[in-house]
Amino acid sequence: MSRRHTTARRERGGSVRAMSTTGPDASPRTPLRSSYDLVVAGVKTPAADGATFDVAEPATGARLTTVAQAGKADLDAALSAASDEFETGAWRRTNATARGKVLYRVAELLRERAEDFAVAEARNGGHPIGNARWEANAAADVFEFFAGATNKHYGQVIPVQDDGLDVALREPVGVCGLIVPWNFPLLITTWKVAHALACGNPVVVKPASLTPITALMLADVLLDAGVPPACVSVLPGPGSTLGNRLVADARVNKISFTGDSSTGAQIMRTCADNITRVSLELGGKSACIVFDDADLEAAIAATPMSVFDNTGQDCCARSRFIVHRSVYDDFVAGFVAGTQRLVVGDPLDEATQLGPMISEGQRRTSLEYLEVASAEGARRLCGGDATGTGW
Ligand code: NDP
């Protein structure tokens, strides 16, 4: 996650309860659709081979919905349509201001449907509903930003020594393969899709298998706003096969990936074979440093959520503290007290600040790390066991 996002979320910190009192009534545990199709070049369709997979609700562990699982034929159809569209140039030749207006409409529709997106993100991603509402509106902000950016990508005139003219033009890159993780499914999809479309590129999105719902919902918004159908494909399916094929396909001109560092390294190697452009956003290990002259009260107030927001599943979550010895005891006491006050619960409960971990596997991994830490001499000052009825 980017530094800009960290700051915005920090500013929001502490407003979780305030949002809950001014937002809509508590969202019911409304069912999402019982099944979801793929979106292949703007068309909702089952997988060509009929494959599906179940998606779980992290808060309960129960099946949430069933999603079509894209295979080779679906990927092929999406990429052929996207590369044909790019060749003919309908979207990239649409004048930049008009493209911006379409993206502005995306932002408007996202705001109109923000509560649907929030409930879906809370149920599929386990995000507390107050956070999920903020994320849905932040997704609209991203499209608004790029709506304004479409006609502000200027070229350059470069001075040359001899008589002559050296001009650098910015052109769309082509088909963009966008691979998204499960921790911020809507926002990270938005960060990748909005830029690509703003610059005139078709997108093929591969959401995380654990959290495909809001990316599929976003496809509806894009199409309703007027993005050409061939520019919009969302293909849920396994990263190890579908994701790998997407990265390796020569029709893809750019890969953007967020996720595990070892997956990123493998993707970079594959991209090298086709000389495909690639952007990677991988794991992080962020330190929080508290100096002896720090405003201790402010540090204590800010730090619990800097660690535990999104149940700690955030690549810029603070994962260690370096504290000056003169304020160490006071800081630790305040941090522990603040952490104990955090409300763990059902993501749809307006009071909840920490929802479930994304999956049983992640919960097990986290508990194992606690065991490792204890074995290496760490002292537990609070928590340490799985909480609640979910994962
Ligand atoms: P992965 O890297 O496995 O998954 C991220 C995305 O990549 C998913 O859509 C996944 O699909 C897809 N994918 C997996 N393998 C391939 C492949 N070979 N080729 C193409 N796409 C692939 O991350 P995890 O979800 O397993 O998370 C593991 C760790 O990664 C976390 O614990 C965290 O440290 C880090 N991470 C960092 C994030 C960040 O924001 N920087 C976000 C999420 C994770 P599928 O879901 O089907 O496996």
XYZ file of C-alpha atoms and ligand atoms in Angstrom:
439
model
C 0.000 0.000 0.000
C 1.259 3.452 -0.766
C 2.457 6.035 1.724
C -0.298 8.385 0.559
C -2.873 5.776 1.498
C -1.290 5.244 4.905
C -1.571 8.926 5.697
C -5.180 9.146 4.607
C -6.075 6.154 6.712
C -4.226 7.556 9.691
C -6.190 10.792 9.424
C -9.325 8.713 9.416
C -8.155 6.764 12.490
C -10.282 7.391 15.525
C -13.270 8.396 13.418
C -14.567 4.850 13.198
C -17.133 5.388 15.905
C -18.090 8.834 14.649
C -18.782 7.347 11.212
C -20.985 4.709 12.758
C -23.283 7.260 14.362
C -23.749 9.321 11.218
C -23.850 6.505 8.629
C -26.876 4.515 7.532
C -28.559 2.130 9.939
C -26.711 -1.082 10.741
C -26.440 -3.050 7.529
C -28.332 -6.305 7.604
C -26.426 -9.464 6.736
C -28.094 -9.254 3.334
C -27.182 -12.014 0.966
C -24.973 -11.022 -1.922
C -25.847 -12.715 -5.182
C -25.777 -16.491 -4.816
C -23.465 -16.750 -7.823
C -21.297 -14.464 -9.944
C -20.267 -14.808 -13.584
C -16.977 -13.748 -15.100
C -16.807 -10.500 -17.006
C -15.174 -11.226 -20.363
C -14.825 -8.182 -22.613
C -17.762 -6.538 -20.884
C -20.019 -9.604 -21.071
C -21.108 -11.519 -17.980
C -20.675 -15.173 -18.664
C -20.066 -18.490 -16.926
C -16.603 -19.964 -17.457
C -16.258 -21.669 -20.843
C -15.653 -24.990 -19.092
C -18.363 -24.338 -16.471
C -15.882 -24.260 -13.556
C -16.863 -22.447 -10.350
C -15.464 -22.052 -6.852
C -16.950 -21.135 -3.490
C -16.003 -17.916 -1.723
C -16.160 -17.870 2.101
C -17.265 -15.124 4.489
C -14.303 -14.537 6.831
C -16.541 -13.585 9.779
C -18.298 -16.944 9.823
C -16.246 -19.297 7.677
C -19.456 -20.195 5.822
C -19.876 -20.141 2.044
C -20.751 -16.615 0.944
C -21.300 -17.157 -2.748
C -20.122 -19.128 -5.756
C -18.013 -17.522 -8.451
C -17.247 -18.602 -12.003
C -13.610 -19.671 -12.316
C -11.893 -18.412 -15.443
C -9.769 -20.814 -17.437
C -7.521 -20.675 -20.483
C -10.366 -20.139 -22.992
C -11.838 -17.256 -20.971
C -8.452 -15.570 -20.639
C -7.865 -16.027 -24.350
C -11.223 -14.415 -25.191
C -10.589 -11.489 -22.836
C -7.069 -10.842 -24.163
C -8.064 -11.138 -27.843
C -10.890 -8.648 -27.341
C -8.641 -6.288 -25.366
C -5.780 -6.350 -27.861
C -8.170 -5.964 -30.845
C -9.765 -3.004 -29.092
C -6.380 -1.453 -28.490
C -5.404 -1.925 -32.142
C -8.588 -0.309 -33.429
C -8.129 2.383 -30.826
C -11.735 3.189 -29.894
C -10.838 4.021 -26.274
C -7.326 5.343 -26.691
C -8.452 7.608 -29.548
C -11.426 8.907 -27.592
C -10.291 12.411 -26.781
C -8.806 12.673 -23.329
C -11.432 15.057 -21.971
C -14.237 12.704 -23.024
C -12.409 9.768 -21.395
C -12.183 11.841 -18.249
C -15.944 12.407 -18.279
C -16.529 8.651 -18.416
C -14.223 8.172 -15.420
C -15.993 10.982 -13.609
C -19.254 9.089 -14.144
C -17.558 5.984 -12.676
C -16.843 8.026 -9.545
C -20.451 9.219 -9.352
C -21.820 5.685 -9.695
C -19.380 4.390 -7.076
C -20.692 6.982 -4.639
C -24.309 6.107 -5.465
C -23.573 2.428 -4.850
C -21.142 2.951 -1.976
C -23.280 1.135 0.574
C -23.517 -1.964 -1.665
C -19.749 -1.936 -2.104
C -19.217 -1.409 1.621
C -21.426 -4.343 2.606
C -19.774 -6.567 -0.004
C -16.283 -5.611 1.217
C -17.328 -6.149 4.848
C -18.753 -9.576 4.078
C -16.135 -10.817 1.603
C -13.036 -9.053 2.949
C -13.982 -8.943 6.654
C -13.510 -5.150 6.775
C -15.390 -3.315 9.558
C -18.357 -1.619 7.905
C -17.158 1.892 8.844
C -13.814 1.235 7.147
C -15.536 -0.382 4.184
C -17.701 2.717 3.673
C -14.614 4.891 3.756
C -12.927 2.600 1.201
C -15.918 2.701 -1.174
C -15.853 6.487 -1.135
C -12.064 6.529 -1.453
C -12.440 4.359 -4.566
C -14.705 7.074 -6.007
C -12.067 9.690 -5.090
C -9.460 7.739 -7.063
C -11.613 7.745 -10.207
C -12.339 11.428 -9.696
C -8.605 12.153 -9.502
C -7.882 10.245 -12.704
C -10.903 11.758 -14.440
C -9.113 15.054 -13.995
C -5.731 13.615 -14.961
C -6.703 12.231 -18.396
C -6.049 15.476 -20.274
C -3.001 16.465 -18.251
C -0.497 13.914 -19.521
C 1.761 16.159 -21.516
C 4.703 15.227 -23.656
C 8.065 16.995 -23.542
C 10.176 18.973 -25.963
C 13.785 18.062 -25.262
C 16.551 20.538 -26.143
C 19.007 19.077 -28.629
C 22.435 20.413 -29.481
C 22.120 20.522 -33.261
C 19.218 22.025 -35.139
C 16.285 19.734 -34.791
C 13.296 18.867 -32.722
C 13.202 16.109 -30.082
C 9.720 15.409 -28.832
C 8.667 12.795 -26.279
C 5.011 11.818 -26.501
C 3.136 9.867 -23.830
C 1.154 7.043 -25.371
C -1.033 4.307 -23.914
C 0.946 1.154 -23.304
C -1.629 -1.435 -24.391
C -3.379 -4.290 -22.631
C -2.875 -4.093 -18.854
C -2.994 -7.266 -16.749
C -3.852 -6.225 -13.186
C -3.343 -8.752 -10.370
C -4.920 -7.834 -7.042
C -4.468 -9.215 -3.495
C -7.118 -9.874 -0.859
C -6.299 -7.246 1.768
C -7.890 -4.201 0.084
C -9.769 -5.790 -2.812
C -11.724 -2.761 -4.041
C -9.189 -0.020 -3.367
C -6.210 -1.819 -4.877
C -8.282 -2.802 -7.931
C -9.270 0.846 -8.274
C -5.679 2.085 -8.015
C -4.720 -0.169 -10.915
C -7.814 0.184 -13.119
C -8.307 3.958 -12.917
C -4.758 4.799 -14.078
C -4.833 2.300 -16.917
C -8.206 3.425 -18.265
C -7.368 7.099 -17.849
C -4.453 6.648 -20.235
C -6.527 4.763 -22.828
C -5.618 1.159 -22.025
C -7.900 -1.896 -21.852
C -7.726 -3.826 -18.563
C -7.895 -7.500 -17.641
C -8.241 -7.830 -13.851
C -7.327 -10.983 -11.900
C -8.759 -10.497 -8.388
C -7.595 -12.589 -5.436
C -9.489 -15.865 -5.203
C -10.488 -15.084 -1.613
C -12.043 -11.709 -2.513
C -13.334 -11.435 -6.077
C -16.714 -9.788 -5.387
C -16.055 -6.048 -5.410
C -13.875 -6.284 -8.539
C -16.812 -7.944 -10.318
C -19.126 -5.219 -9.014
C -16.696 -2.565 -10.230
C -16.957 -4.011 -13.744
C -20.699 -3.218 -13.672
C -19.930 0.365 -12.735
C -17.321 0.769 -15.484
C -19.683 -0.564 -18.117
C -22.648 1.477 -16.887
C -20.457 4.592 -17.009
C -19.584 3.994 -20.659
C -16.147 2.344 -20.712
C -16.085 0.252 -23.931
C -16.924 -3.399 -23.119
C -13.765 -4.812 -24.719
C -11.719 -2.733 -22.277
C -13.258 -4.440 -19.222
C -12.547 -8.036 -18.201
C -12.562 -9.387 -14.633
C -11.413 -12.980 -14.366
C -11.452 -14.676 -10.953
C -9.335 -17.820 -10.859
C -6.220 -19.328 -9.322
C -3.089 -17.219 -9.392
C -0.835 -20.212 -9.957
C -2.526 -21.087 -13.272
C -4.712 -18.241 -14.526
C -2.533 -15.484 -13.065
C 0.575 -17.129 -14.404
C -0.922 -17.408 -17.908
C -1.961 -13.769 -17.827
C 1.574 -12.698 -16.962
C 3.144 -14.919 -19.644
C 0.818 -13.955 -22.508
C 2.507 -11.914 -25.218
C -0.692 -9.919 -25.830
C -0.231 -8.288 -22.422
C 1.827 -5.104 -22.585
C 1.927 -4.262 -18.884
C 1.535 -6.196 -15.627
C 0.736 -4.542 -12.327
C 0.909 -6.863 -9.333
C 0.403 -6.419 -5.592
C 1.081 -9.304 -3.228
C 3.738 -11.616 -1.893
C 7.407 -10.832 -2.602
C 8.190 -14.340 -3.865
C 5.202 -14.245 -6.241
C 6.402 -10.831 -7.399
C 9.880 -12.180 -8.095
C 8.421 -15.004 -10.171
C 6.219 -12.557 -12.101
C 9.211 -10.323 -12.797
C 11.124 -13.292 -14.233
C 8.191 -14.236 -16.466
C 7.783 -10.656 -17.649
C 11.458 -10.587 -18.582
C 10.881 -13.329 -21.162
C 8.441 -11.168 -23.147
C 10.009 -7.886 -22.064
C 6.635 -6.954 -20.601
C 6.572 -3.825 -18.459
C 5.899 -4.660 -14.823
C 5.081 -2.783 -11.608
C 5.296 -4.621 -8.288
C 3.993 -3.669 -4.857
C 5.207 -6.284 -2.386
C 5.505 -6.946 1.337
C 6.594 -4.326 3.870
C 8.119 -4.261 7.338
C 7.470 -0.852 8.802
C 9.007 0.450 12.016
C 7.451 3.042 14.295
C 10.152 5.072 16.054
C 9.320 6.907 19.300
C 11.991 9.410 20.392
C 12.409 10.652 23.951
C 11.017 14.091 23.044
C 7.973 12.711 21.188
C 4.425 13.762 22.078
C 3.832 10.515 23.946
C 0.094 10.986 24.264
C -0.251 11.424 20.499
C 2.038 8.454 19.814
C 0.040 6.230 22.153
C -3.264 7.351 20.622
C -2.143 6.741 17.042
C -0.213 3.515 17.262
C -2.735 0.739 18.082
C -4.629 1.282 14.816
C -1.378 1.774 12.903
C -0.661 -1.850 13.777
C -4.093 -3.447 13.863
C -6.143 -1.607 11.246
C -7.538 -4.181 8.793
C -6.588 -6.738 11.475
C -2.936 -6.013 10.718
C -3.308 -7.278 7.137
C -1.697 -4.278 5.559
C 1.757 -4.167 4.037
C 2.407 -0.796 5.694
C 1.076 -1.847 9.119
C 3.643 -1.017 11.795
C 5.149 -4.370 12.682
C 7.807 -3.242 15.187
C 8.553 -0.333 17.487
C 11.838 1.265 18.340
C 11.278 3.282 21.530
C 13.749 5.453 23.431
C 14.482 3.758 26.757
C 13.493 6.845 28.769
C 9.850 6.640 27.529
C 9.727 2.894 26.958
C 7.675 1.854 30.022
C 5.105 4.640 29.617
C 4.748 3.986 25.911
C 4.302 0.233 26.345
C 1.701 0.699 29.108
C -0.271 3.172 26.981
C -0.017 1.073 23.838
C -1.243 -2.051 25.632
C -4.163 -0.167 27.218
C -5.126 1.319 23.831
C -4.920 -2.093 22.173
C -7.119 -3.672 24.842
C -9.787 -1.054 24.144
C -10.060 -1.965 20.429
C -13.426 -3.522 19.617
C -13.098 -6.904 17.898
C -16.276 -8.192 16.304
C -18.581 -8.829 13.400
C -17.626 -6.569 10.468
C -21.273 -5.603 10.014
C -21.540 -4.367 13.596
C -21.150 -0.586 13.527
C -19.001 -0.624 16.688
C -16.433 -3.083 15.314
C -12.911 -1.782 14.768
C -11.204 -5.115 14.071
C -12.860 -7.761 11.939
C -11.727 -11.323 11.262
C -8.550 -12.391 9.537
C -9.117 -13.128 5.883
C -8.904 -16.924 6.140
C -8.252 -19.810 8.447
C -4.807 -20.164 6.856
C -3.838 -16.585 7.719
C -5.112 -17.010 11.274
C -3.064 -20.165 11.684
C 0.036 -18.445 10.314
C -0.397 -15.543 12.744
C -0.835 -17.859 15.728
C 2.262 -19.768 14.659
C 4.257 -16.527 14.614
C 3.137 -15.891 18.198
C 4.454 -19.312 19.175
C 7.747 -18.596 17.455
C 8.012 -15.259 19.261
C 7.275 -16.885 22.635
C 9.853 -19.589 21.966
C 12.413 -16.873 21.222
C 11.728 -15.154 24.555
C 9.029 -12.578 23.760
C 6.569 -11.675 26.552
C 2.867 -11.385 25.704
C 1.365 -8.267 27.220
C -2.161 -8.731 25.857
C -4.142 -10.985 23.511
C -2.489 -13.959 21.932
C -5.452 -16.240 21.329
C -7.979 -16.376 18.532
C -11.047 -14.319 19.404
C -14.713 -14.544 18.464
C -16.755 -17.021 16.526
C -15.189 -16.568 13.085
C -11.717 -17.478 11.921
P -0.040 -13.739 -3.410
O 1.104 -13.019 -3.993
O -0.039 -15.222 -3.447
O -1.417 -13.285 -4.133
C -1.676 -11.989 -4.631
C -2.382 -12.094 -5.993
O -1.511 -12.754 -6.924
C -3.659 -12.944 -5.958
O -4.576 -12.456 -6.913
C -3.133 -14.311 -6.376
O -4.146 -15.161 -6.872
C -2.152 -13.911 -7.468
N -1.105 -14.893 -7.737
C -0.620 -15.862 -6.911
N 0.352 -16.566 -7.559
C 0.476 -16.021 -8.801
C 1.298 -16.315 -9.917
N 2.200 -17.300 -9.902
N 1.165 -15.558 -11.034
C 0.262 -14.555 -11.075
N -0.558 -14.248 -10.049
C -0.449 -14.956 -8.919
O -0.199 -13.223 -1.966
P -1.035 -13.910 -0.792
O -2.442 -13.575 -1.023
O -0.703 -15.344 -0.620
O -0.416 -13.144 0.441
C 0.866 -13.564 0.933
C 1.626 -12.412 1.523
O 1.825 -11.400 0.533
C 0.948 -11.702 2.653
O 1.066 -12.375 3.867
C 1.689 -10.365 2.611
O 2.952 -10.481 3.235
C 1.919 -10.149 1.150
N 0.891 -9.275 0.619
C 1.191 -7.966 0.386
C 0.206 -7.116 -0.055
C 0.463 -5.685 -0.316
O -0.487 -4.877 -0.257
N 1.679 -5.292 -0.676
C -1.168 -7.564 -0.255
C -1.363 -8.973 0.003
C -0.356 -9.777 0.401
P -4.895 -16.170 -5.861
O -5.629 -15.335 -4.900
O -5.759 -16.952 -6.743
O -3.806 -16.998 -5.215
